[in-house]
Amino acid sequence: MADTQIAEDQSSAETSTSKIVTLRIAKSNPEKDSVTKFESFQVSYERWTTVLDAILDVKKHLDHSVAVRYSCRQATCGSCGMKINGRPRLACFTKISELDSDVVTVEPMSNYPIVRDLVVDLEKMFDTHKEMKPFMVREDTEITPNSRELLQTPEQVEEYIQFANCIKCGLCNSACPTMATDSSFLGPQALAQAYRYVADSRDKGKNERLKIIDDSHGIWRCHFAGSCSQVCPKGVDPAMGIQMLRGYLLGFRK
Amino acid sequence: MRESIIMKIHYGTALGAVVLVAVHILYRITMMSFGDSLEYENVVANYKFIPYAIMLELILVLLSVHGFNGLRVILLELKQGKSYEKAVNYGCLASMAILIAYGSRTILMTSMGMT
């Protein structure tokens, strides 16, 4: 009983800290027309409320028709990428309180076809990702009972490990200025993944991958704006990966 | 041609052009006053001095290759499509060849005194 009371007290104390934010949600349906309308909703939030929580709150209580894609709510699945106050972010990984604004505008990510409202079609990104052969290429891939594990030194792991953290959320492609004009560009996500495997000492598919990215719409179209690295929620640095790959193609790296 | 080879040429021509244009400008301002160096007789004399004429020809080639490849890259990023990209690639190559031919003709004629 005493425990319950404390919980209730905490709960009431927490409620008193809640503030109100105006959540502007971009609503569009390309199947009907190309018009994008912004609808505003007043949402109460706490210090820990994420943008995704607020959107789901709107969806639950104010407008059921808001289309949003999400799954894990912990920046692992990469489903809830969207533009929040003009910057590509994960809605589940962005607290309203950290935005430091009374108005939060959410829009679908740039450089992707819109499915509806905040949902974009990520198919092209997954296609270019597959194009990079995102798997170990070597003849003895299968570990047989007599074979050993493919050992690596910590230095060898360090070469690529941050690039293995990519969750395919697509924020980097959304922030990329080249992607905005060149629809055939492979994009920072795919190029970073190409580097992830090229730099892996266990992999033997380096030449195949370098051939794929050495295209008129491949690695050379990157202008090194660095916005891909700025927006990555997992701390991956695709811009650096791209420069490293260029090193292989220019003969500075072996 | 693979894009990496094209880009190696692109970077190489940029470096070469920077060096030779620097020599060209230094030549302008160290031999005489800059204004005098642009007098008709002095300009023609430069063309008739064969090593200098060769350097001008090299600058012409380096800047044409670098410039037209740069233009090709910009145009490829602006719009995509198989026939468009083919037109851009061959168009830039042809424009580059025409410019080099026309510039070489000027350098050659002036150095031979056909002014």
Coordinates of C-alpha atoms in Angstrom, one line a residue:
Chain A
M1 CA 0.0 0.0 0.0
A2 CA 2.8 2.3 1.0
D3 CA 4.7 1.4 -2.2
T4 CA 1.6 2.2 -4.3
Q5 CA 1.3 5.6 -2.6
I6 CA 4.9 6.4 -3.4
A7 CA 4.4 5.4 -7.0
E8 CA 1.3 7.6 -7.2
D9 CA 3.2 10.5 -5.7
Q10 CA 5.9 10.1 -8.2
S11 CA 3.4 9.8 -11.0
S12 CA 1.7 13.1 -10.0
A13 CA 5.0 14.8 -9.6
E14 CA 6.0 13.7 -13.1
T15 CA 2.7 14.8 -14.6
S16 CA 3.3 18.3 -13.3
T17 CA 6.4 18.7 -15.4
S18 CA 4.6 18.0 -18.6
K19 CA 4.7 20.7 -21.3
I20 CA 2.8 21.3 -24.5
V21 CA 4.4 21.2 -27.9
T22 CA 2.8 21.9 -31.3
L23 CA 3.4 18.8 -33.5
R24 CA 3.2 19.6 -37.2
I25 CA 2.8 16.5 -39.3
A26 CA 3.2 16.4 -43.0
K27 CA 0.3 14.6 -44.6
S28 CA 0.3 13.5 -48.2
N29 CA -1.0 10.7 -50.3
P30 CA 0.7 10.5 -53.7
E31 CA -1.9 8.0 -54.9
K32 CA -4.5 10.8 -54.7
D33 CA -2.5 13.9 -55.4
S34 CA 0.9 15.5 -55.0
V35 CA -0.3 18.0 -52.3
T36 CA 1.4 18.0 -48.9
K37 CA -0.6 19.5 -46.1
F38 CA 0.7 20.2 -42.6
E39 CA -1.7 19.4 -39.7
S40 CA -0.9 20.8 -36.3
F41 CA -1.7 19.0 -33.0
Q42 CA -1.1 20.1 -29.4
V43 CA 0.6 17.3 -27.6
S44 CA 1.8 17.2 -24.0
Y45 CA 5.2 15.8 -23.4
E46 CA 7.6 14.9 -20.6
R47 CA 11.4 15.2 -20.5
W48 CA 11.7 11.7 -21.9
T49 CA 9.0 11.8 -24.5
T50 CA 10.3 11.0 -28.0
V51 CA 8.9 12.3 -31.2
L52 CA 7.7 8.9 -32.0
D53 CA 5.7 8.8 -28.7
A54 CA 4.2 12.1 -29.6
I55 CA 3.2 10.9 -33.1
L56 CA 1.7 7.7 -31.7
D57 CA -0.2 9.8 -29.2
V58 CA -1.7 11.9 -32.0
K59 CA -2.4 8.7 -33.9
K60 CA -4.2 7.1 -30.9
H61 CA -6.2 10.1 -29.7
L62 CA -6.4 12.8 -32.4
D63 CA -5.9 11.5 -35.9
H64 CA -6.0 7.8 -36.6
S65 CA -5.1 8.3 -40.2
V66 CA -1.5 9.4 -39.7
A67 CA 0.8 7.0 -41.5
V68 CA 4.1 6.2 -39.7
R69 CA 6.4 3.2 -39.8
Y70 CA 8.0 2.1 -36.6
S71 CA 8.9 -1.1 -34.8
C72 CA 11.6 -1.5 -32.1
R73 CA 11.4 2.0 -30.4
Q74 CA 15.1 1.7 -29.5
A75 CA 17.1 2.8 -32.5
T76 CA 17.8 -0.7 -33.6
C77 CA 15.4 -1.5 -36.4
G78 CA 15.8 1.8 -38.4
S79 CA 12.2 2.0 -39.3
C80 CA 11.1 5.4 -38.0
G81 CA 13.5 7.6 -40.0
M82 CA 11.9 11.0 -40.8
K83 CA 12.8 14.7 -41.1
I84 CA 12.3 16.3 -37.7
N85 CA 12.6 20.1 -37.7
G86 CA 14.3 19.8 -41.1
R87 CA 16.9 17.2 -40.2
P88 CA 16.8 13.5 -40.9
R89 CA 16.5 11.7 -37.5
L90 CA 15.1 8.6 -36.0
A91 CA 11.8 9.5 -34.3
C92 CA 12.3 7.0 -31.5
F93 CA 15.8 8.3 -30.8
T94 CA 14.8 12.0 -30.7
K95 CA 13.4 13.4 -27.5
I96 CA 11.1 16.5 -27.9
S97 CA 12.9 18.1 -25.0
E98 CA 16.3 18.0 -26.8
L99 CA 14.9 19.8 -29.8
D100 CA 14.5 23.0 -27.8
S101 CA 11.5 24.2 -29.8
D102 CA 7.8 24.8 -29.1
V103 CA 7.0 23.6 -32.6
V104 CA 8.1 20.2 -33.9
T105 CA 7.7 19.6 -37.6
V106 CA 7.8 16.1 -38.9
E107 CA 8.1 15.3 -42.6
P108 CA 9.0 12.2 -44.7
M109 CA 12.7 11.8 -45.5
S110 CA 14.0 13.5 -48.6
N111 CA 15.4 11.6 -51.6
Y112 CA 12.8 8.8 -51.2
P113 CA 9.4 8.3 -52.9
I114 CA 6.7 8.9 -50.4
V115 CA 4.2 6.1 -49.7
R116 CA 2.0 8.1 -47.4
D117 CA 2.4 10.8 -44.8
L118 CA 5.7 10.0 -43.0
V119 CA 6.3 6.6 -44.7
V120 CA 8.8 6.5 -47.5
D121 CA 9.7 3.7 -49.9
L122 CA 13.1 2.3 -49.0
E123 CA 13.2 -0.3 -51.7
K124 CA 15.9 1.4 -53.8
M125 CA 18.2 1.7 -50.7
F126 CA 17.8 -2.0 -50.0
D127 CA 18.5 -2.8 -53.7
T128 CA 21.8 -0.8 -53.7
H129 CA 22.7 -2.4 -50.4
K130 CA 22.3 -5.8 -52.0
E131 CA 24.3 -4.7 -55.0
M132 CA 27.3 -4.3 -52.7
K133 CA 27.3 -8.0 -51.8
P134 CA 26.8 -7.4 -48.1
F135 CA 28.2 -10.8 -47.1
M136 CA 31.6 -12.5 -46.8
V137 CA 32.9 -13.5 -50.2
R138 CA 35.3 -16.3 -50.0
E139 CA 35.4 -19.9 -51.2
D140 CA 35.7 -21.5 -47.8
T141 CA 32.8 -19.7 -46.2
E142 CA 31.3 -22.8 -44.6
I143 CA 33.1 -23.7 -41.4
T144 CA 33.6 -27.5 -41.4
P145 CA 34.3 -29.4 -38.3
N146 CA 38.0 -29.5 -39.2
S147 CA 38.4 -25.9 -40.1
R148 CA 39.2 -23.0 -37.7
E149 CA 37.3 -19.8 -37.2
L150 CA 38.5 -16.8 -39.3
L151 CA 40.6 -15.1 -36.7
Q152 CA 41.3 -11.3 -36.7
T153 CA 43.4 -9.0 -34.7
P154 CA 41.7 -6.1 -32.8
E155 CA 43.4 -3.8 -35.3
Q156 CA 41.8 -5.6 -38.2
V157 CA 38.4 -5.5 -36.5
E158 CA 38.9 -1.8 -35.9
E159 CA 39.2 -1.2 -39.6
Y160 CA 35.5 -1.9 -40.3
I161 CA 33.6 -2.4 -37.1
Q162 CA 31.8 1.0 -36.9
F163 CA 30.5 0.3 -40.4
A164 CA 28.9 -2.9 -39.2
N165 CA 26.7 -0.8 -36.9
C166 CA 24.6 0.4 -39.9
I167 CA 20.9 -0.3 -39.2
K168 CA 19.8 0.6 -42.8
C169 CA 17.5 3.5 -41.6
G170 CA 18.4 5.5 -44.7
L171 CA 19.0 8.8 -42.9
C172 CA 22.4 9.2 -44.6
N173 CA 20.8 8.9 -48.1
S174 CA 18.2 11.4 -47.1
A175 CA 20.8 13.9 -46.0
C176 CA 23.0 13.4 -49.0
P177 CA 23.0 16.4 -51.4
T178 CA 24.1 14.2 -54.4
M179 CA 21.2 11.9 -53.8
A180 CA 18.9 14.9 -54.2
T181 CA 19.9 15.4 -57.8
D182 CA 21.4 12.1 -59.0
S183 CA 18.7 9.4 -58.8
S184 CA 21.2 6.8 -60.0
F185 CA 23.8 7.5 -57.3
L186 CA 24.6 4.5 -55.1
G187 CA 24.4 6.6 -51.9
P188 CA 26.4 6.8 -48.7
Q189 CA 24.6 3.8 -47.2
A190 CA 25.6 1.4 -49.9
L191 CA 29.1 2.8 -50.2
A192 CA 29.7 2.6 -46.5
Q193 CA 28.6 -1.1 -46.6
A194 CA 31.0 -1.7 -49.5
Y195 CA 33.8 -0.3 -47.4
R196 CA 32.7 -2.5 -44.4
Y197 CA 33.4 -5.6 -46.4
V198 CA 36.3 -4.3 -48.5
A199 CA 38.1 -3.5 -45.2
D200 CA 37.3 -6.8 -43.6
S201 CA 40.5 -9.0 -43.7
R202 CA 38.4 -12.2 -43.9
D203 CA 36.7 -11.0 -47.2
K204 CA 38.0 -11.9 -50.6
G205 CA 35.5 -9.9 -52.7
K206 CA 37.3 -6.6 -52.7
N207 CA 37.9 -6.4 -56.5
E208 CA 34.3 -7.3 -57.3
R209 CA 33.0 -4.6 -55.0
L210 CA 35.5 -2.0 -56.2
K211 CA 34.3 -2.7 -59.8
I212 CA 30.7 -2.1 -58.8
I213 CA 31.3 1.2 -57.1
D214 CA 33.7 2.4 -59.8
D215 CA 30.8 3.6 -62.0
S216 CA 29.7 7.0 -63.5
H217 CA 27.1 7.1 -60.7
G218 CA 29.2 5.4 -58.1
I219 CA 31.8 6.6 -55.6
W220 CA 33.2 9.5 -57.6
R221 CA 29.9 11.4 -57.4
C222 CA 30.3 12.0 -53.6
H223 CA 31.2 15.6 -53.0
F224 CA 32.2 14.9 -49.4
A225 CA 29.6 17.2 -47.9
G226 CA 29.7 15.0 -44.8
S227 CA 26.0 15.3 -44.0
C228 CA 25.6 11.5 -44.1
S229 CA 28.0 11.2 -41.2
Q230 CA 26.4 14.1 -39.3
V231 CA 22.9 12.5 -39.2
C232 CA 23.8 8.8 -38.6
P233 CA 22.2 7.7 -35.3
K234 CA 24.7 4.9 -34.9
G235 CA 27.8 6.9 -35.2
V236 CA 28.8 5.4 -38.5
D237 CA 31.0 7.7 -40.7
P238 CA 30.0 6.9 -44.3
A239 CA 31.9 10.0 -45.6
M240 CA 35.1 8.5 -44.2
G241 CA 34.4 5.1 -45.6
I242 CA 33.9 6.7 -49.1
Q243 CA 37.3 8.4 -48.8
M244 CA 38.9 5.2 -47.8
L245 CA 37.3 3.4 -50.8
R246 CA 38.7 6.1 -53.0
G247 CA 42.1 5.4 -51.6
Y248 CA 41.8 1.8 -52.8
L249 CA 40.7 3.0 -56.3
L250 CA 43.5 5.6 -56.5
G251 CA 46.1 3.1 -55.4
F252 CA 46.9 4.7 -52.0
R253 CA 45.5 1.7 -50.1
K254 CA 46.0 -2.0 -50.9
Chain B
M1 CA 36.9 3.8 -69.7
R2 CA 36.5 3.1 -66.0
E3 CA 35.4 6.1 -63.9
S4 CA 38.5 5.8 -61.6
I5 CA 40.8 6.2 -64.6
I6 CA 38.8 9.2 -65.8
M7 CA 39.0 10.7 -62.3
K8 CA 42.8 10.1 -62.1
I9 CA 43.1 12.0 -65.3
H10 CA 40.8 14.7 -63.8
Y11 CA 42.9 15.1 -60.7
G12 CA 46.2 14.9 -62.7
T13 CA 45.1 17.6 -65.2
A14 CA 44.1 19.8 -62.3
L15 CA 47.5 19.6 -60.7
G16 CA 49.3 20.0 -64.0
A17 CA 47.2 23.0 -64.9
V18 CA 47.8 24.7 -61.5
V19 CA 51.6 24.3 -61.9
L20 CA 51.7 25.5 -65.5
V21 CA 49.3 28.4 -65.1
A22 CA 51.4 29.5 -62.1
V23 CA 54.5 29.4 -64.4
H24 CA 52.5 31.3 -67.0
I25 CA 51.5 34.1 -64.6
L26 CA 54.9 34.3 -63.1
Y27 CA 56.4 34.7 -66.5
R28 CA 53.9 37.5 -67.2
I29 CA 54.8 39.5 -64.1
T30 CA 58.5 38.8 -63.7
M31 CA 59.8 39.4 -67.3
M32 CA 58.2 42.9 -67.6
S33 CA 55.2 44.8 -66.2
F34 CA 51.9 43.0 -66.5
G35 CA 50.5 45.7 -68.7
D36 CA 53.4 45.5 -71.1
S37 CA 53.3 41.8 -71.3
L38 CA 49.8 42.0 -72.8
E39 CA 51.0 44.3 -75.7
Y40 CA 50.4 42.7 -79.1
E41 CA 54.1 42.3 -80.0
N42 CA 55.0 40.7 -76.7
V43 CA 52.1 38.3 -76.9
V44 CA 53.1 37.2 -80.4
A45 CA 56.7 37.0 -79.3
N46 CA 55.6 34.5 -76.6
Y47 CA 54.0 32.3 -79.2
K48 CA 57.1 32.4 -81.4
F49 CA 59.2 31.2 -78.5
I50 CA 58.8 27.5 -79.0
P51 CA 59.1 26.3 -75.3
Y52 CA 56.6 28.8 -74.3
A53 CA 54.2 27.9 -77.1
I54 CA 54.5 24.2 -76.0
M55 CA 53.6 25.2 -72.5
L56 CA 50.6 27.1 -73.7
E57 CA 49.5 24.1 -75.7
L58 CA 49.9 21.9 -72.6
I59 CA 47.8 24.4 -70.6
L60 CA 45.2 24.3 -73.3
V61 CA 45.0 20.5 -73.3
L62 CA 45.1 20.2 -69.5
L63 CA 42.3 22.8 -68.9
S64 CA 40.2 21.5 -71.8
V65 CA 40.3 17.9 -70.5
H66 CA 39.7 19.0 -66.9
G67 CA 37.0 21.5 -67.7
F68 CA 35.0 19.3 -70.0
N69 CA 35.2 16.3 -67.7
G70 CA 34.0 18.6 -64.9
L71 CA 31.1 19.8 -67.1
R72 CA 30.3 16.1 -67.9
V73 CA 30.1 15.3 -64.2
I74 CA 27.8 18.2 -63.5
L75 CA 25.5 17.3 -66.4
L76 CA 25.4 13.6 -65.3
E77 CA 24.4 14.6 -61.8
L78 CA 21.8 17.0 -63.1
K79 CA 19.8 14.5 -65.1
Q80 CA 19.8 10.7 -65.7
G81 CA 18.9 8.5 -68.5
K82 CA 20.7 6.2 -70.9
S83 CA 20.5 8.3 -74.1
Y84 CA 21.0 11.5 -72.2
E85 CA 24.2 10.2 -70.5
K86 CA 25.5 8.9 -73.8
A87 CA 24.9 12.3 -75.4
V88 CA 26.6 14.1 -72.5
N89 CA 29.7 11.8 -72.6
Y90 CA 30.2 12.0 -76.4
G91 CA 29.1 15.7 -76.5
C92 CA 31.7 16.7 -73.9
L93 CA 34.4 14.5 -75.6
A94 CA 33.6 16.1 -79.0
S95 CA 33.5 19.7 -77.6
M96 CA 36.9 19.1 -75.9
A97 CA 38.4 17.8 -79.1
I98 CA 37.1 20.8 -81.1
L99 CA 38.4 23.3 -78.5
I100 CA 41.8 21.7 -78.4
A101 CA 41.9 21.6 -82.2
Y102 CA 40.9 25.3 -82.5
G103 CA 43.3 26.4 -79.8
S104 CA 46.2 24.4 -81.2
R105 CA 45.5 25.9 -84.6
T106 CA 45.8 29.4 -83.1
I107 CA 49.0 28.5 -81.3
L108 CA 50.5 26.8 -84.3
M109 CA 49.6 29.6 -86.8
T110 CA 50.9 32.4 -84.5
S111 CA 54.2 30.5 -83.7
M112 CA 54.7 30.1 -87.4
G113 CA 54.1 33.8 -88.0
M114 CA 50.8 33.4 -89.8
T115 CA 49.1 36.3 -88.0

